[in-house]
Short mmCIF file of C-alpha atoms in Angstrom, two decimals:
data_model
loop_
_atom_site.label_atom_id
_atom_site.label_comp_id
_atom_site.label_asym_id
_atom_site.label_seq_id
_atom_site.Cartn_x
_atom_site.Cartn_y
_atom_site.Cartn_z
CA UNK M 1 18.34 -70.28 19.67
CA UNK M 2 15.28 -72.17 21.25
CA UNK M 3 11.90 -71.27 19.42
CA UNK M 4 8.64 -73.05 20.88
CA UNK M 5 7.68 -75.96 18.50
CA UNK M 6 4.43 -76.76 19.73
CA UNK M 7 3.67 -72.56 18.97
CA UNK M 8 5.13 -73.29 15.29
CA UNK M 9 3.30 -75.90 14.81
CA UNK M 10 0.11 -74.26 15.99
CA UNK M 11 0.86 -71.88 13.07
CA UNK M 12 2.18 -73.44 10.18
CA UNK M 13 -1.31 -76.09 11.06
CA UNK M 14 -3.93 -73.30 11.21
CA UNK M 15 -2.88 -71.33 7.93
CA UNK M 16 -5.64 -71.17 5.39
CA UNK M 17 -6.54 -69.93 2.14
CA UNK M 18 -9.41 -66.91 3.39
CA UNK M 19 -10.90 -65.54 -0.02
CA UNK M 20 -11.35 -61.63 -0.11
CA UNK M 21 -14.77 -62.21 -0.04
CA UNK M 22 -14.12 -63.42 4.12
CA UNK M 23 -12.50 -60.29 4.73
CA UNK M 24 -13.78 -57.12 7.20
CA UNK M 25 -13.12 -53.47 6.38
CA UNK M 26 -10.66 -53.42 8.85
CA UNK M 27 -7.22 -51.59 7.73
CA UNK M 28 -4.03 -53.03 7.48
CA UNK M 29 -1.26 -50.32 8.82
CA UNK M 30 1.69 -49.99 6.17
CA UNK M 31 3.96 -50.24 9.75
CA UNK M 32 2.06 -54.23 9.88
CA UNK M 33 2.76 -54.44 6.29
CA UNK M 34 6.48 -53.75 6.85
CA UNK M 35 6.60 -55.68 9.25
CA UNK M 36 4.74 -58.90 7.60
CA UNK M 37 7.55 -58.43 4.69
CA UNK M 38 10.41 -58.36 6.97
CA UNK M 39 9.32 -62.18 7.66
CA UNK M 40 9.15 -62.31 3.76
CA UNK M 41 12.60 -61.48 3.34
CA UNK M 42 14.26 -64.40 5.10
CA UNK M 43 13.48 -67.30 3.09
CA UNK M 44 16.13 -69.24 1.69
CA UNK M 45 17.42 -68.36 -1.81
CA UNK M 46 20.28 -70.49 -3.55
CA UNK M 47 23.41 -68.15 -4.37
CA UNK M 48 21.26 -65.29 -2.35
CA UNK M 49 19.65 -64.11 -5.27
CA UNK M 50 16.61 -62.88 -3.41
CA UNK M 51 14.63 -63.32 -6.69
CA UNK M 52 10.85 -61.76 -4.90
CA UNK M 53 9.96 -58.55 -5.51
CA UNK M 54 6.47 -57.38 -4.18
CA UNK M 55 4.12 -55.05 -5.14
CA UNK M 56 1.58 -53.87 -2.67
CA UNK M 57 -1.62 -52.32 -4.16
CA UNK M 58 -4.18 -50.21 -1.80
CA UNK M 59 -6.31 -47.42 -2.04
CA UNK M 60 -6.70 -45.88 -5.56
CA UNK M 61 -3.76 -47.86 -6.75
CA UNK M 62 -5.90 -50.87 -5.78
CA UNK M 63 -8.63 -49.68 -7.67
CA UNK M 64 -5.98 -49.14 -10.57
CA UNK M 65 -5.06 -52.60 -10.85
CA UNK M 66 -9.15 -53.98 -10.59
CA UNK M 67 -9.94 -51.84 -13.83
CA UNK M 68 -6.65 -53.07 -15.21
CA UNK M 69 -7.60 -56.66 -14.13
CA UNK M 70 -11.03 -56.17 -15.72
CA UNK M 71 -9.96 -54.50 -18.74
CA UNK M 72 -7.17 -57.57 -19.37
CA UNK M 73 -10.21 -60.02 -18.71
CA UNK M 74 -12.02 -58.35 -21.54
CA UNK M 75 -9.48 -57.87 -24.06
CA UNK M 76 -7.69 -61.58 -24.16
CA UNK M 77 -11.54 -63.78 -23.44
CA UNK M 78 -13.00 -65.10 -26.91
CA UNK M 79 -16.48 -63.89 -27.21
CA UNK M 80 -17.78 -66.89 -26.62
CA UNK M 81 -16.13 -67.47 -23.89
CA UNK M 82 -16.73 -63.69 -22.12
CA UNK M 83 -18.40 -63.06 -19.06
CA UNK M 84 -19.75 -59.97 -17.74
CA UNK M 85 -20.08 -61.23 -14.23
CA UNK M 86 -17.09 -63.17 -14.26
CA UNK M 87 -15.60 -59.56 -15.24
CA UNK M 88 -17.09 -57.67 -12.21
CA UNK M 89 -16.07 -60.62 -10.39
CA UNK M 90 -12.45 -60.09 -10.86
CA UNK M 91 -12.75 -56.61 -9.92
CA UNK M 92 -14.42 -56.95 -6.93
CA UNK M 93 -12.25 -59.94 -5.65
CA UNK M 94 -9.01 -57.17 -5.49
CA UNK M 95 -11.59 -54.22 -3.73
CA UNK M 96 -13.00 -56.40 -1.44
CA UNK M 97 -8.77 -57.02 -0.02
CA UNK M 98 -7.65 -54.57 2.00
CA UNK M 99 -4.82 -54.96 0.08
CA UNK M 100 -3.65 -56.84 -2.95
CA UNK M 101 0.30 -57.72 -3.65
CA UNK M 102 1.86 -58.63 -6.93
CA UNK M 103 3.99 -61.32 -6.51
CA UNK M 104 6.81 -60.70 -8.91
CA UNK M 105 9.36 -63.44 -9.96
CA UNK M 106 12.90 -61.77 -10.58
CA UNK M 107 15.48 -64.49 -12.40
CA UNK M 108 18.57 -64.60 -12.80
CA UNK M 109 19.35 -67.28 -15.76
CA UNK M 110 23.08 -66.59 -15.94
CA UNK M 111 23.39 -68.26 -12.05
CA UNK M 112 19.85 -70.89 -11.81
CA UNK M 113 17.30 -72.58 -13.28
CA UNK M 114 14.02 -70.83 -13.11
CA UNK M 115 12.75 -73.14 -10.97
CA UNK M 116 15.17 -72.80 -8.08
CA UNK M 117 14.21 -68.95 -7.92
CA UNK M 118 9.97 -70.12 -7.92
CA UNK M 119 10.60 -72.52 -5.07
CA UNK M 120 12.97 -69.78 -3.33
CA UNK M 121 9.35 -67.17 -3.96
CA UNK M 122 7.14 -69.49 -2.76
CA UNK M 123 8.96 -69.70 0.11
CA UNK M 124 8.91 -66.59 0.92
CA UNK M 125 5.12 -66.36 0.32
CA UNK M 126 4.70 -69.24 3.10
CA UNK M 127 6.86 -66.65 5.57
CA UNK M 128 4.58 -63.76 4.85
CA UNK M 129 1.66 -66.14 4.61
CA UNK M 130 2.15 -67.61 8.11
CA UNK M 131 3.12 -63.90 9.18
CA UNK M 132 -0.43 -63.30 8.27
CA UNK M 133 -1.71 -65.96 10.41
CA UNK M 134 0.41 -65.02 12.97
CA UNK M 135 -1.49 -61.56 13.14
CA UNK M 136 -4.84 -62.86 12.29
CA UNK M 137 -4.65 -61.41 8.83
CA UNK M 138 -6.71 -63.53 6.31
CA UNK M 139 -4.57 -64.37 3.14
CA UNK M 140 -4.68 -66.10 -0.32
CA UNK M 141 -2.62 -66.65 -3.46
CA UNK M 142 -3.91 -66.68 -6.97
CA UNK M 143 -2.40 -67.08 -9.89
CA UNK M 144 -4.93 -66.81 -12.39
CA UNK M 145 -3.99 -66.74 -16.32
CA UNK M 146 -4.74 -63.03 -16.73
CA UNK M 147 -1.42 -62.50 -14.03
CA UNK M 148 1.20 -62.80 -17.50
CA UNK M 149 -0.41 -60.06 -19.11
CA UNK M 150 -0.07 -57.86 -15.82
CA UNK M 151 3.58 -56.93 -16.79
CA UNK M 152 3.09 -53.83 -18.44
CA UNK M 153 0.68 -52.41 -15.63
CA UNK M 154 3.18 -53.62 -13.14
CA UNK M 155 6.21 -51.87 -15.33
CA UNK M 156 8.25 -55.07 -15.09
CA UNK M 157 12.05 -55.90 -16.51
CA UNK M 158 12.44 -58.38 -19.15
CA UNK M 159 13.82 -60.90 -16.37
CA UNK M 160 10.63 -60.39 -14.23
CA UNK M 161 7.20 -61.72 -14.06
CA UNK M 162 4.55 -61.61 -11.77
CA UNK M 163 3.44 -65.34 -10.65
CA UNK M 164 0.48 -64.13 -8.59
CA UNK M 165 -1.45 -61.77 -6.55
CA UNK M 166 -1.61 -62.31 -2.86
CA UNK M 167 -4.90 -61.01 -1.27
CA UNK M 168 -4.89 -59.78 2.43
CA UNK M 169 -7.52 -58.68 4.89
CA UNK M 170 -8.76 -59.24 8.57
CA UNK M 171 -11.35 -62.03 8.28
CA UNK M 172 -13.18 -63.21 11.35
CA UNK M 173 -14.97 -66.40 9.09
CA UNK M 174 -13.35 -69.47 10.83
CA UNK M 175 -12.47 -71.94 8.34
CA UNK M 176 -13.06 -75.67 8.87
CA UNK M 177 -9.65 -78.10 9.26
CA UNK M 178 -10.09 -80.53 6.18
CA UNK M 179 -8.03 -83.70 6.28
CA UNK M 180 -4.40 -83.84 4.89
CA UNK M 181 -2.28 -87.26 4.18
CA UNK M 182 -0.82 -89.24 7.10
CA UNK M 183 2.63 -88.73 7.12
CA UNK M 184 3.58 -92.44 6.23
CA UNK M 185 1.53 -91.47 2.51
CA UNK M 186 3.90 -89.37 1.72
CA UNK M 187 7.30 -90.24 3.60
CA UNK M 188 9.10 -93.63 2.70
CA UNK M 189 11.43 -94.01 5.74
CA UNK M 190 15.21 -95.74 5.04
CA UNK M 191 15.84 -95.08 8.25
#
């Protein structure tokens, strides 16, 4: 198989973080969505465990998980600590997405280490990340502190957790390229 390098490149190179608050009203179609996850599903997973599991939230189940967000941020924040507009915040940052995905760890500690089945997640985040770019679909992965106490909401097994929520919407904002490490910073060659 012969895929264009200079086109993968291109892609993996203009990926960005585009907050929800960079995003149009512009639908995503469940047929994209599917279609986005199908990239998803072919990252590489040591003894194919497969350990993602998504969760996509739109529409009143979006709306759902805001009030649950919000509710969460009020419960667990000291007093002191307790924001009203960092509350509203939180809730608008998941309505203003299109659509908002729980990204769900599933282990498996009888066959790996926990963090064999992040990296293998992560991975599969970059594939539906740069399947996002790909369609011009603005994209970004939090993984605030209020995400561990999502498991009930998200009706998760004892071997699951959600590591973050991955926002997604059209945005037409174009981002600025901001400098990354020379290769030779971060590569020793023994070559």
């Amino acid at each position: 198989m012969h895929i264009n390098f200079q086109t993968l490149q291109e892609l993996i190179v203009n990926r960005r973080s585009r907050q929800p608050a960079t995003y149009t009203q512009q639908d995503i179609p469940k047929e994209l969505l599917a279609q986005l996850f199908e990239c998803a599903r072919f990252a590489p997973t040591h003894k194919k465990t497969q350990p993602w599991k998504y969760q996509v939230y739109k529409n009143e189940h979006k709306r759902a998980l805001a009030e649950e967000f919000m509710r969460i941020y009020q419960e667990i924040t000291p007093s002191e600590k307790y924001s009203e507009a960092k509350r509203e915040e939180f809730g608008a940052k998941i309505q203003k997405a299109n659509c908002v995905v729980a990204i769900i760890l599933d282990t498996h500690p009888e066959l790996l280490p926990e963090w064999e089945e992040v990296a293998a997640v992560a991975c599969s985040v970059q594939n539906l990340w740069l399947a996002c770019t790909a369609q011009g679909i603005g994209a970004y992965w939090s993984s605030p502190g209020i995400i561990k106490h999502l498991n009930p909401f998200l009706e998760l097994d004892e071997n699951q957790k959600c590591i973050g929520l991955f926002y997604m919407g059209y945005s037409e904002v174009e981002l600025p390229e901001w400098p990354r490490r020379a290769v030779d910073e971060f590569v020793t060659w023994k070559v």
